[in-house]
mmCIF file of C-alpha atoms in Angstrom:
data_model
loop_
_atom_site.group_PDB
_atom_site.id
_atom_site.type_symbol
_atom_site.label_atom_id
_atom_site.label_comp_id
_atom_site.label_asym_id
_atom_site.label_seq_id
_atom_site.Cartn_x
_atom_site.Cartn_y
_atom_site.Cartn_z
ATOM 1 C CA MET Z 13 3.579 -30.228 -25.762
ATOM 2 C CA ASN Z 14 2.943 -33.853 -24.844
ATOM 3 C CA SER Z 15 -0.002 -35.895 -26.022
ATOM 4 C CA THR Z 16 -1.681 -36.317 -22.646
ATOM 5 C CA PRO Z 17 -5.268 -35.065 -22.454
ATOM 6 C CA LEU Z 18 -5.675 -31.421 -21.482
ATOM 7 C CA LEU Z 19 -7.267 -30.661 -18.165
ATOM 8 C CA ASN Z 20 -9.916 -27.988 -18.196
ATOM 9 C CA ARG Z 21 -9.266 -24.928 -16.071
ATOM 10 C CA PRO Z 22 -11.545 -22.015 -15.126
ATOM 11 C CA CYS Z 23 -11.507 -19.025 -17.482
ATOM 12 C CA THR Z 24 -9.571 -16.184 -15.852
ATOM 13 C CA LEU Z 25 -12.400 -13.767 -16.632
ATOM 14 C CA CYS Z 26 -15.673 -15.677 -16.219
ATOM 15 C CA ARG Z 27 -14.558 -18.911 -14.455
ATOM 16 C CA ARG Z 28 -16.230 -21.122 -17.109
ATOM 17 C CA SER Z 29 -14.329 -24.343 -17.783
ATOM 18 C CA THR Z 30 -11.919 -24.124 -20.722
ATOM 19 C CA SER Z 31 -8.940 -25.924 -22.228
ATOM 20 C CA MET Z 32 -7.562 -22.829 -24.019
ATOM 21 C CA TRP Z 33 -4.814 -20.599 -22.714
ATOM 22 C CA CYS Z 34 -2.843 -17.469 -23.478
ATOM 23 C CA GLY Z 35 -0.532 -18.425 -26.342
ATOM 24 C CA ARG Z 36 2.218 -16.140 -25.116
ATOM 25 C CA CYS Z 37 2.733 -17.337 -21.536
ATOM 26 C CA GLN Z 38 0.488 -20.435 -21.269
ATOM 27 C CA ASN Z 39 -0.259 -19.437 -17.675
ATOM 28 C CA ALA Z 40 -3.699 -17.832 -18.040
ATOM 29 C CA TRP Z 41 -6.794 -19.663 -19.227
ATOM 30 C CA TYR Z 42 -9.616 -18.134 -21.307
ATOM 31 C CA CYS Z 43 -12.752 -19.601 -22.831
ATOM 32 C CA THR Z 44 -12.831 -17.154 -25.765
ATOM 33 C CA GLN Z 45 -10.521 -14.820 -27.634
ATOM 34 C CA GLU Z 46 -12.762 -11.954 -26.511
ATOM 35 C CA HIS Z 47 -12.156 -12.755 -22.840
ATOM 36 C CA LEU Z 48 -8.395 -12.713 -23.395
ATOM 37 C CA ARG Z 49 -8.741 -9.367 -25.186
ATOM 38 C CA ASN Z 50 -10.895 -7.927 -22.375
ATOM 39 C CA ASP Z 51 -8.457 -9.104 -19.689
ATOM 40 C CA TRP Z 52 -5.341 -8.035 -21.606
ATOM 41 C CA PRO Z 53 -4.921 -4.621 -19.868
ATOM 42 C CA ARG Z 54 -4.460 -6.528 -16.600
ATOM 43 C CA HIS Z 55 -2.864 -9.736 -17.880
ATOM 44 C CA ARG Z 56 -0.195 -8.103 -20.044
ATOM 45 C CA ARG Z 57 1.599 -6.907 -16.898
ATOM 46 C CA GLU Z 58 2.124 -10.516 -15.764
ATOM 47 C CA CYS Z 59 2.377 -12.175 -19.183
ATOM 48 C CA ILE Z 60 5.912 -13.434 -19.784
ATOM 49 C CA THR Z 61 6.769 -15.130 -23.064
ATOM 50 C CA THR Z 62 7.889 -18.734 -22.692
ATOM 51 C CA ALA Z 63 9.553 -20.993 -25.213
ATOM 52 C CA HIS Z 64 6.862 -23.371 -26.386
ATOM 53 C CA THR Z 65 5.279 -24.965 -29.375
ATOM 54 C CA GLN Z 66 2.081 -23.319 -30.539
ATOM 55 C CA SER Z 67 -0.950 -25.576 -30.368
ATOM 56 C CA ARG Z 68 -4.575 -25.347 -31.381
ATOM 57 C CA ASN Z 69 -5.432 -24.493 -27.755
ATOM 58 C CA ALA Z 70 -3.332 -21.319 -27.737
ATOM 59 C CA LEU Z 71 -5.225 -18.062 -28.094
ATOM 60 C CA THR Z 72 -3.532 -15.170 -29.809
ATOM 61 C CA ILE Z 73 -2.616 -12.057 -27.888
ATOM 62 C CA PRO Z 74 -4.379 -8.744 -28.495
ATOM 63 C CA PRO Z 75 -2.311 -5.949 -30.058
ATOM 64 C CA PRO Z 76 0.628 -5.404 -27.707
ATOM 65 C CA ALA Z 77 1.340 -2.260 -25.747
ATOM 66 C CA GLU Z 78 3.590 -0.908 -28.508
ATOM 67 C CA GLN Z 79 0.492 0.656 -30.058
ATOM 68 C CA GLN Z 80 0.218 2.927 -27.011
ATOM 69 C CA PRO Z 81 3.656 2.828 -25.394
ATOM 70 C CA ASP Z 82 2.983 5.857 -23.195
ATOM 71 C CA ILE Z 83 -0.316 4.632 -21.679
ATOM 72 C CA LEU Z 84 -0.918 2.375 -18.675
ATOM 73 C CA ILE Z 85 -4.457 1.040 -18.272
ATOM 74 C CA VAL Z 86 -5.650 0.066 -14.794
ATOM 75 C CA SER Z 87 -8.907 -0.614 -12.998
ATOM 76 C CA GLY Z 88 -10.150 2.066 -10.633
ATOM 77 C CA ILE Z 89 -13.200 2.449 -8.398
ATOM 78 C CA LEU Z 90 -15.790 5.084 -9.267
ATOM 79 C CA PHE Z 91 -18.090 6.593 -6.642
ATOM 80 C CA ALA Z 92 -20.610 8.442 -8.802
ATOM 81 C CA PRO Z 93 -22.908 10.866 -6.910
ATOM 82 C CA ASN Z 94 -26.209 9.554 -8.245
ATOM 83 C CA GLU Z 95 -25.489 5.820 -8.208
ATOM 84 C CA ASP Z 96 -26.249 3.402 -5.403
ATOM 85 C CA ARG Z 97 -22.943 1.488 -5.304
ATOM 86 C CA PRO Z 98 -19.311 1.869 -6.350
ATOM 87 C CA ARG Z 99 -18.251 0.304 -9.633
ATOM 88 C CA ILE Z 100 -15.058 -0.667 -11.405
ATOM 89 C CA ILE Z 101 -13.943 1.526 -14.298
ATOM 90 C CA THR Z 102 -10.958 1.593 -16.628
ATOM 91 C CA VAL Z 103 -8.526 4.471 -16.110
ATOM 92 C CA GLN Z 104 -5.800 5.438 -18.556
ATOM 93 C CA CYS Z 105 -2.569 6.804 -17.095
ATOM 94 C CA HIS Z 106 0.091 8.679 -19.026
ATOM 95 C CA LEU Z 107 3.495 7.108 -18.482
ATOM 96 C CA PRO Z 108 6.393 9.508 -17.869
ATOM 97 C CA GLN Z 109 9.708 9.172 -19.670
ATOM 98 C CA PRO Z 110 11.702 6.283 -18.146
ATOM 99 C CA SER Z 111 14.502 8.651 -17.129
ATOM 100 C CA MET Z 112 12.102 10.755 -15.036
ATOM 101 C CA GLY Z 113 11.209 7.947 -12.606
ATOM 102 C CA ALA Z 114 7.841 9.532 -11.802
ATOM 103 C CA CYS Z 115 4.520 7.782 -11.231
ATOM 104 C CA PRO Z 116 2.110 7.576 -14.188
ATOM 105 C CA GLN Z 117 -0.367 10.465 -14.396
ATOM 106 C CA PRO Z 118 -4.032 9.372 -14.346
ATOM 107 C CA LEU Z 119 -6.152 10.894 -17.109
ATOM 108 C CA ILE Z 120 -9.206 11.692 -14.978
ATOM 109 C CA GLU Z 121 -11.654 14.453 -15.847
ATOM 110 C CA PHE Z 122 -14.127 16.021 -13.433
ATOM 111 C CA PRO Z 123 -17.166 18.046 -14.550
ATOM 112 C CA ASP Z 124 -15.738 21.308 -13.190
ATOM 113 C CA GLY Z 125 -12.259 20.651 -14.567
ATOM 114 C CA GLN Z 126 -10.629 20.527 -11.116
ATOM 115 C CA ALA Z 127 -8.882 17.465 -9.703
ATOM 116 C CA GLU Z 128 -6.870 16.866 -6.549
ATOM 117 C CA CYS Z 129 -5.848 13.707 -4.765
ATOM 118 C CA ILE Z 130 -4.987 12.383 -1.350
ATOM 119 C CA VAL Z 131 -3.150 9.174 -0.520
ATOM 120 C CA LEU Z 132 -4.479 6.801 2.123
ATOM 121 C CA THR Z 133 -1.835 4.629 3.787
ATOM 122 C CA GLN Z 134 -4.110 3.239 6.508
ATOM 123 C CA GLY Z 135 -7.312 1.337 5.991
ATOM 124 C CA PHE Z 136 -9.967 -0.342 8.072
ATOM 125 C CA ASN Z 137 -9.002 -0.772 11.770
ATOM 126 C CA GLU Z 138 -5.918 1.396 11.105
ATOM 127 C CA ARG Z 139 -4.387 -1.436 9.083
ATOM 128 C CA HIS Z 140 -1.261 -0.389 7.169
ATOM 129 C CA LEU Z 141 -1.930 -0.593 3.423
ATOM 130 C CA ARG Z 142 0.915 -2.279 1.556
ATOM 131 C CA SER Z 143 -0.535 -0.762 -1.612
ATOM 132 C CA PRO Z 144 -1.813 2.714 -0.672
ATOM 133 C CA LEU Z 145 -5.028 4.017 -2.176
ATOM 134 C CA GLN Z 146 -5.139 7.292 -4.075
ATOM 135 C CA LEU Z 147 -8.429 9.138 -3.883
ATOM 136 C CA TRP Z 148 -9.148 11.674 -6.682
ATOM 137 C CA TYR Z 149 -11.862 14.286 -6.223
ATOM 138 C CA SER Z 150 -12.825 17.851 -7.173
ATOM 139 C CA PRO Z 151 -12.034 20.394 -4.429
ATOM 140 C CA THR Z 152 -14.649 22.771 -5.874
ATOM 141 C CA ALA Z 153 -17.482 20.221 -6.261
ATOM 142 C CA LEU Z 154 -19.604 21.741 -3.490
ATOM 143 C CA SER Z 155 -19.200 25.342 -4.698
ATOM 144 C CA HIS Z 156 -20.139 24.223 -8.215
ATOM 145 C CA GLY Z 157 -23.371 22.642 -6.955
ATOM 146 C CA ALA Z 158 -22.362 18.987 -7.244
ATOM 147 C CA PRO Z 159 -24.863 16.669 -5.517
ATOM 148 C CA ILE Z 160 -24.173 14.698 -2.352
ATOM 149 C CA ASN Z 161 -22.421 11.446 -3.171
ATOM 150 C CA GLN Z 162 -25.113 8.870 -2.363
ATOM 151 C CA VAL Z 163 -22.676 5.926 -2.509
ATOM 152 C CA ILE Z 164 -20.484 7.413 0.213
ATOM 153 C CA ALA Z 165 -23.501 8.445 2.304
ATOM 154 C CA PHE Z 166 -24.802 4.865 2.132
ATOM 155 C CA MET Z 167 -21.378 3.376 2.984
ATOM 156 C CA THR Z 168 -21.107 5.502 6.101
ATOM 157 C CA ALA Z 169 -24.795 5.089 7.055
ATOM 158 C CA GLY Z 170 -25.063 8.852 7.375
ATOM 159 C CA SER Z 171 -22.499 8.914 10.211
ATOM 160 C CA GLU Z 172 -19.866 10.939 8.373
ATOM 161 C CA ALA Z 173 -18.811 14.274 9.892
ATOM 162 C CA LYS Z 174 -19.587 16.098 6.621
ATOM 163 C CA ASN Z 175 -21.377 15.161 3.396
ATOM 164 C CA TRP Z 176 -19.164 14.387 0.417
ATOM 165 C CA HIS Z 177 -20.169 16.142 -2.806
ATOM 166 C CA GLY Z 178 -19.343 15.133 -6.362
ATOM 167 C CA MET Z 179 -17.659 12.053 -7.741
ATOM 168 C CA VAL Z 180 -14.624 10.206 -6.416
ATOM 169 C CA VAL Z 181 -12.218 7.969 -8.316
ATOM 170 C CA VAL Z 182 -9.914 5.649 -6.364
ATOM 171 C CA LEU Z 183 -6.725 4.134 -7.745
ATOM 172 C CA LYS Z 184 -4.422 1.619 -6.084
ATOM 173 C CA PHE Z 185 -0.652 1.925 -6.044
ATOM 174 C CA SER Z 186 1.382 -1.160 -6.885
ATOM 175 C CA GLY Z 187 3.429 -0.841 -3.703
ATOM 176 C CA SER Z 188 4.444 1.458 -0.871
ATOM 177 C CA ARG Z 189 6.926 3.314 -3.089
ATOM 178 C CA ARG Z 190 3.999 4.636 -5.188
ATOM 179 C CA GLN Z 191 5.847 4.423 -8.501
ATOM 180 C CA SER Z 192 3.015 2.825 -10.463
ATOM 181 C CA TYR Z 193 -0.532 1.539 -10.166
ATOM 182 C CA SER Z 194 -2.114 -1.891 -9.907
ATOM 183 C CA HIS Z 195 -5.745 -2.851 -10.438
ATOM 184 C CA ALA Z 196 -8.129 -1.715 -7.720
ATOM 185 C CA ASN Z 197 -11.149 -3.875 -6.954
ATOM 186 C CA LEU Z 198 -14.264 -3.702 -4.824
ATOM 187 C CA ASN Z 199 -12.476 -5.432 -1.928
ATOM 188 C CA ASP Z 200 -10.566 -2.155 -1.479
ATOM 189 C CA VAL Z 201 -13.765 -0.237 -0.679
ATOM 190 C CA LEU Z 202 -13.784 -1.260 2.998
ATOM 191 C CA ASP Z 203 -10.456 0.508 3.547
ATOM 192 C CA LEU Z 204 -11.999 3.796 2.379
ATOM 193 C CA VAL Z 205 -14.789 3.888 4.978
ATOM 194 C CA PRO Z 206 -12.659 5.272 7.880
ATOM 195 C CA TYR Z 207 -11.544 8.171 5.710
ATOM 196 C CA PHE Z 208 -15.067 9.012 4.573
ATOM 197 C CA LEU Z 209 -16.282 8.858 8.199
ATOM 198 C CA ALA Z 210 -13.561 11.269 9.372
ATOM 199 C CA TYR Z 211 -13.785 13.662 6.388
ATOM 200 C CA LYS Z 212 -14.539 17.261 7.442
#
C-alpha cells in the first residue's frame, strides 16, 4: 500500500464515513468490525481474496463459511399477518451436494407445519423478472384459522379478489435458471402486488 492519505468511503452497512475496509478483498468499506460481521452473509458471496499487504485499516473477516459448509444465508421478505408492513429477515437454506445440481432448500417453518411455494416470473406491469421471486406460504392457513394478512390487504388497498391468510415469505433467485438465491430487498415488494391482486 502506498503512503498517500486514505480517502474516506461510506460504510457498506450504515453509510457513515470510514477509512477501514474488508481485509480480505479491500473492496468493501465498514466503519466497525461489527458491521463487517453483520454484512458477512451477503458480502462473502462477492468477497474475493486479493494479494495485498495487511494494514491497520484492514478489518478481519468473520468466521468463514467452512463452519457451516452446507448452509446458505440470504435475506428474504416476511409478510407477517399481524404486522403493518413487510420486513427483511434472514433465511437459512440447506445446500445440496454439489453433484446433485439442485437449488438450495429454504429452512422455513410455518405454524401449521405446511409449506408450498410458487415462482413469479413477471412483476409489476408484466415486466419479466430476471431474478424470479419465490413465494412461500401455507396452503392450509385458512382452514387452520390463520388471520388475514394485513400487510397484503394494505398493499392491495382491499382490491384483491380474495383475502390472503397467514404469513408469506418471499425469496429471490439469483438468476432465471433458479439454481440459487440472492438477497431480496424491499424494492422487490412492488413486483408482488399484481400476484396478490389476482390471487383467488
